[in-house]
CSV table of C-alpha atoms in Angstrom, one decimal:
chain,number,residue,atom,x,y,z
A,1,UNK,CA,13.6,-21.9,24.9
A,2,UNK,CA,13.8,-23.4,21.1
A,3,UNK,CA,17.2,-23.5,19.5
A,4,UNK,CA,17.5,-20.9,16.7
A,5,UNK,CA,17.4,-23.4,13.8
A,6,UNK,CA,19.7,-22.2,11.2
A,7,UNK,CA,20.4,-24.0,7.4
A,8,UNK,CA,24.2,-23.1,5.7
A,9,UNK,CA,24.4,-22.4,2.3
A,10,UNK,CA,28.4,-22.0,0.9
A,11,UNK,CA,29.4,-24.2,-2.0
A,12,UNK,CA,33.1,-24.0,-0.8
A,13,UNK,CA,33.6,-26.9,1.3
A,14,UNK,CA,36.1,-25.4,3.7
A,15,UNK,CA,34.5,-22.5,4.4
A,16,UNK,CA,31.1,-24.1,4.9
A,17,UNK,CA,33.1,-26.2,7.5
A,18,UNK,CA,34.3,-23.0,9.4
A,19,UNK,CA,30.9,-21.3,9.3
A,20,UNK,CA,29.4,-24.4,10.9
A,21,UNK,CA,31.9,-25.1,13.6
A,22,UNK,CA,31.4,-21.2,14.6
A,23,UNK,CA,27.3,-21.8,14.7
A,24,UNK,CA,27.9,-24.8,16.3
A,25,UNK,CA,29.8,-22.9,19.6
A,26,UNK,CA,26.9,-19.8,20.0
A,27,UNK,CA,24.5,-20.9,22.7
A,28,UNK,CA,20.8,-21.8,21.7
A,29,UNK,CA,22.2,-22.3,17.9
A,30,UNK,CA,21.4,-25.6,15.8
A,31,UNK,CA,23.0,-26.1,12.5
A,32,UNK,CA,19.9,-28.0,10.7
A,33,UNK,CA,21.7,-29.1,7.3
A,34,UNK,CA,24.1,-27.6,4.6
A,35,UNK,CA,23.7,-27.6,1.3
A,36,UNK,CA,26.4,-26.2,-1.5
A,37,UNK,CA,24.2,-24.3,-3.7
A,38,UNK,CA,21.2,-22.2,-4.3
A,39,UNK,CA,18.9,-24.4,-5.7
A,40,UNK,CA,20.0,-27.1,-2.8
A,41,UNK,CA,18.9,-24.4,-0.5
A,42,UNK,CA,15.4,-23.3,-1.1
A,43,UNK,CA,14.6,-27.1,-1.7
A,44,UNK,CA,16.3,-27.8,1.8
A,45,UNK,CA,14.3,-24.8,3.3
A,46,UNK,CA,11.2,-26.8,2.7
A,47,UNK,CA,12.5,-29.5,4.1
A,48,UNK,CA,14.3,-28.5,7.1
A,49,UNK,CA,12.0,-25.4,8.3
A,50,UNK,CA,14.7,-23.4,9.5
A,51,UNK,CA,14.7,-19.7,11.4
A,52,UNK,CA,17.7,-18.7,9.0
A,53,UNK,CA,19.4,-19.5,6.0
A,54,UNK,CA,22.1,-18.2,6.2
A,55,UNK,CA,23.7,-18.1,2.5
A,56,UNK,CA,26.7,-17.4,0.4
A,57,UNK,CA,25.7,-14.7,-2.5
A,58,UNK,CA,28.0,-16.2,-5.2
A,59,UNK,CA,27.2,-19.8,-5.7
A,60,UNK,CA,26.8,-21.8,-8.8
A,61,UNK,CA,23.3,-22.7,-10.8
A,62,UNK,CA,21.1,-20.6,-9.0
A,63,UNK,CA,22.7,-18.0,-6.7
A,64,UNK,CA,22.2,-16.7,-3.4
A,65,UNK,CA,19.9,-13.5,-4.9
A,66,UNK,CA,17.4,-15.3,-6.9
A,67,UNK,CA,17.2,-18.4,-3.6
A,68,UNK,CA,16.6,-15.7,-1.4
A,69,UNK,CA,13.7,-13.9,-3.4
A,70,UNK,CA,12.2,-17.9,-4.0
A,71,UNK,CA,12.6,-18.6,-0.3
A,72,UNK,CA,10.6,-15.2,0.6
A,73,UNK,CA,7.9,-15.8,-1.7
A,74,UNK,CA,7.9,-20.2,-0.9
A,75,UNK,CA,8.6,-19.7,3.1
A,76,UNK,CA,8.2,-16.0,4.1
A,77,UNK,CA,8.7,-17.0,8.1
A,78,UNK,CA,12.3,-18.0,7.0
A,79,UNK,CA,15.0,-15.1,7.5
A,80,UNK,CA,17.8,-14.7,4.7
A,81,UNK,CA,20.9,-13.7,6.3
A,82,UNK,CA,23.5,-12.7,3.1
A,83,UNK,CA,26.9,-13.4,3.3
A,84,UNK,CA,29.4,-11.8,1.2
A,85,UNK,CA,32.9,-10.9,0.3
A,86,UNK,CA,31.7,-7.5,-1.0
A,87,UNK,CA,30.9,-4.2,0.6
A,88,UNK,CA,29.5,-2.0,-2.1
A,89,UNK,CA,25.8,-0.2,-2.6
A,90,UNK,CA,24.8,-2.2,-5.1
A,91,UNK,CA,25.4,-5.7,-3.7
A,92,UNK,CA,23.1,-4.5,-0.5
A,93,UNK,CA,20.9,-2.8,-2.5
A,94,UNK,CA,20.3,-5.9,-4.3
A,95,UNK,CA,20.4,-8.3,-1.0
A,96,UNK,CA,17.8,-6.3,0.3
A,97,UNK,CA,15.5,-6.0,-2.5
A,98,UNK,CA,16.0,-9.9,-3.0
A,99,UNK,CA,14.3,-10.5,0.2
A,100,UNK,CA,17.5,-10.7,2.5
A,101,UNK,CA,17.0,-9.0,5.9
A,102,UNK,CA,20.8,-9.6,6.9
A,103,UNK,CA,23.8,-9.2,5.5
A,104,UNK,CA,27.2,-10.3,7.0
A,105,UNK,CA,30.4,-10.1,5.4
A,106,UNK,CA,32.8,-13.5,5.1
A,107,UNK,CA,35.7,-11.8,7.5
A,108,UNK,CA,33.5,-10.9,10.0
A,109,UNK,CA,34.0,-12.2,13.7
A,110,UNK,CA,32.3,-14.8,15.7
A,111,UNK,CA,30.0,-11.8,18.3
A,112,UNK,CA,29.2,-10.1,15.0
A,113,UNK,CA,27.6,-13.7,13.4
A,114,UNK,CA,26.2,-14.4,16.9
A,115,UNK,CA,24.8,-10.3,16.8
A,116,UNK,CA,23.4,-11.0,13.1
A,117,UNK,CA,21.7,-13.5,13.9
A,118,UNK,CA,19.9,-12.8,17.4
A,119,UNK,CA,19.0,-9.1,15.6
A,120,UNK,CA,17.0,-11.1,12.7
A,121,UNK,CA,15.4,-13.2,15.2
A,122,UNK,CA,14.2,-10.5,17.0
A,123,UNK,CA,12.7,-9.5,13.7
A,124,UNK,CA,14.9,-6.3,12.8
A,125,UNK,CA,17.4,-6.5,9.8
A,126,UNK,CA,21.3,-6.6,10.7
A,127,UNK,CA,23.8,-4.8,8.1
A,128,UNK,CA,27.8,-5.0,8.7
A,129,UNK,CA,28.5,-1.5,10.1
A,130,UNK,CA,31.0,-1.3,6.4
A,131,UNK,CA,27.5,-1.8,4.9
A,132,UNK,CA,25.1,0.2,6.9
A,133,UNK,CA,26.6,3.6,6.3
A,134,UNK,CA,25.1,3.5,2.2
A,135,UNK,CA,21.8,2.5,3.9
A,136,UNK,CA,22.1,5.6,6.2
A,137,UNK,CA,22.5,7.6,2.8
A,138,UNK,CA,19.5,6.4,1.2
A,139,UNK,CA,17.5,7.2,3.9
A,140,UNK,CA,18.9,10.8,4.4
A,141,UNK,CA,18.7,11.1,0.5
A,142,UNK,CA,15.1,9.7,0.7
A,143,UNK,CA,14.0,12.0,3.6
A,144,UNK,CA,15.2,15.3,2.0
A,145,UNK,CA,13.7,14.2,-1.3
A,146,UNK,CA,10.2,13.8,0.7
A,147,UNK,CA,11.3,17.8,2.3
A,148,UNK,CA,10.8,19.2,-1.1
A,149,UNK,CA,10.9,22.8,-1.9
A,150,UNK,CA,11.7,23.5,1.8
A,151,UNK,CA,14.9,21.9,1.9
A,152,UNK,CA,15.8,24.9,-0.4
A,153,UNK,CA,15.6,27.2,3.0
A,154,UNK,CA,17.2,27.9,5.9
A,155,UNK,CA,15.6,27.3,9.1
A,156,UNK,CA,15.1,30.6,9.6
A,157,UNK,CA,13.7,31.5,6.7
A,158,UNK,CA,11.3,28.1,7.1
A,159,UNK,CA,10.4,29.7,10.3
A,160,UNK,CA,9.4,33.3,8.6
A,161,UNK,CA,7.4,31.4,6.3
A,162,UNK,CA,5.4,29.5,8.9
A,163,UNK,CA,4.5,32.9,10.5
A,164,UNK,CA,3.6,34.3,7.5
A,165,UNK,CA,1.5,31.5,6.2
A,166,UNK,CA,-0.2,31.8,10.1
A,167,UNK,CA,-1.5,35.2,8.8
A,168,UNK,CA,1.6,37.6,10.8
A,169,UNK,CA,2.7,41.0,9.2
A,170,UNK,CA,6.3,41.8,8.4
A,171,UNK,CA,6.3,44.0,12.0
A,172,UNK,CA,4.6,41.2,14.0
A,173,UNK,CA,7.4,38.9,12.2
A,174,UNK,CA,10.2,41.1,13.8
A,175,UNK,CA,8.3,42.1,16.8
A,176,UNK,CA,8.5,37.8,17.1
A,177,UNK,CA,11.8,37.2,16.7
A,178,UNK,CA,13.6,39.8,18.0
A,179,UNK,CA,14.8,41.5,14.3
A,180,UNK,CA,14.4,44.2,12.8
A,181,UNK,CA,11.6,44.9,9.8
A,182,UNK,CA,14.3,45.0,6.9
A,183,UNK,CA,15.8,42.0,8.1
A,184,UNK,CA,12.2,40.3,7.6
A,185,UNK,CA,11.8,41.7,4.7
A,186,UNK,CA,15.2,40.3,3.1
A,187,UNK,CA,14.2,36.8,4.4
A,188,UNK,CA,10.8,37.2,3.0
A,189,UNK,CA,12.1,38.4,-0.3
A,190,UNK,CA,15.4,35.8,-0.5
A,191,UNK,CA,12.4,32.9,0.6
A,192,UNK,CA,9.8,34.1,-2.1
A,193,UNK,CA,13.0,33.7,-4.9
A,194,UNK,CA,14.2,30.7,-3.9
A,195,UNK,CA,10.9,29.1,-3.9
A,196,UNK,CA,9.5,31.0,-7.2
A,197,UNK,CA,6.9,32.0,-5.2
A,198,UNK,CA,5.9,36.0,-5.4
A,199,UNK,CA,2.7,36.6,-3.6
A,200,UNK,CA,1.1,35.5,-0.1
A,201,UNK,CA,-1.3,33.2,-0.8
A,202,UNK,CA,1.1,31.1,-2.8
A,203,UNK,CA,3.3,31.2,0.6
A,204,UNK,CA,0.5,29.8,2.1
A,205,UNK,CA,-0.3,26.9,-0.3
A,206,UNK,CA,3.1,25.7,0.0
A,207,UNK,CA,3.0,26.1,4.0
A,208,UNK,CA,-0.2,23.9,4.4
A,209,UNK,CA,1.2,21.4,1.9
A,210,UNK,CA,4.6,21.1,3.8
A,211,UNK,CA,2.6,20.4,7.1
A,212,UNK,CA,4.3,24.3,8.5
A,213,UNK,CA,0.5,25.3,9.3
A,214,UNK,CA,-3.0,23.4,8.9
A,215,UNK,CA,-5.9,24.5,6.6
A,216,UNK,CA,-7.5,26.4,9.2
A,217,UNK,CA,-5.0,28.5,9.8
A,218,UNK,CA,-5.6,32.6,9.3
């Protein structure tokens, strides 16, 4: 098997020397150059080939951000592995849209480099777990965004609506789940209000739209 090539980019010399000597120790690792800036680094990526360029985000001239988005768009096969001394939203949020598919913090151990690095060679992106959690968010934000007007209900009013939209009466409703016809009828009316919807049909448009029930539905 190949060595994982992998270029450095950290304009402080000392650090770039302790980055290295831990690459250097993690089997199947070559350390193929290192450069001390951004601009160094996309024009060594083009000249070196590496796997991963692994890069500081704060560098001077050109920093890691803007390399990173020149080295997706010059050398796509190349994975950007961030590092960092920051934990916030917006400096992954902007890591990420920059091209990066890693990002590793500066205080981070040795078997979480090594992990970081085997996870983007296997062609998945690696976040620091203090950095993962705000992508978590967005994709729980994201996904109830996408649940529209149902999020509004609960999930047994959700499934009321689903029956109803498959064509049920009130009394089938109840006979269904085990309640009783006023109970159906105060989901049924609490349902219609929350969604601003006040007659069947309307119900069903919404049902069919959500995925609840298909077009052919009764």
């Amino acid at each position: 098997m190949s060595s994982i090539r992998v270029l450095l980019a950290e304009d402080h010399a000392l650090v770039r020397a302790g980055i290295r000597m831990l690459l250097e120790k993690l089997d199947g690792v070559e350390v193929v150059g290192e450069v001390r800036d951004g601009a160094a680094a996309v024009e060594a990526v083009a000249n070196h080939h590496p796997d991963i360029l692994l890069m500081d985000i704060a560098m001077p001239g050109l920093n890691g951000l803007e390399a990173a988005a020149r080295v997706r768009k010059e050398c796509p096969g190349v994975r950007v592995i961030v590092l960092s001394m920051y934990t916030t939203e917006a400096y992954l949020h902007q890591a990420l849209k920059h091209g990066a598919v890693g990002y590793l913090v500066k205080d981070a151990e040795r078997s979480e480099l090594e992990l970081a690095i085997r996870t983007v060679m296997r062609g998945d992106t690696y976040l620091t777990p203090a950095v993962a959690k705000f992508a978590v968010d967005a994709f729980r934000q994201r996904t109830e965004a996408e649940a529209g007007p149902l999020q509004k209900l609960t999930p047994r009013q959700r499934e009321i609506l689903q029956l109803i939209a498959e064509g049920h009466t009130t009394k089938d409703i109840a006979r269904h789940l085990d309640l009783s016809v006023r109970t159906v009828e105060t989901h049924r009316a609490e349902l219609m209000a929350r969604l601003d919807i006040h007659d069947v049909p309307g119900l069903v448009r919404l049902a069919i739209q959500a995925g609840l029930v298909s077009s052919q539905s009764p």
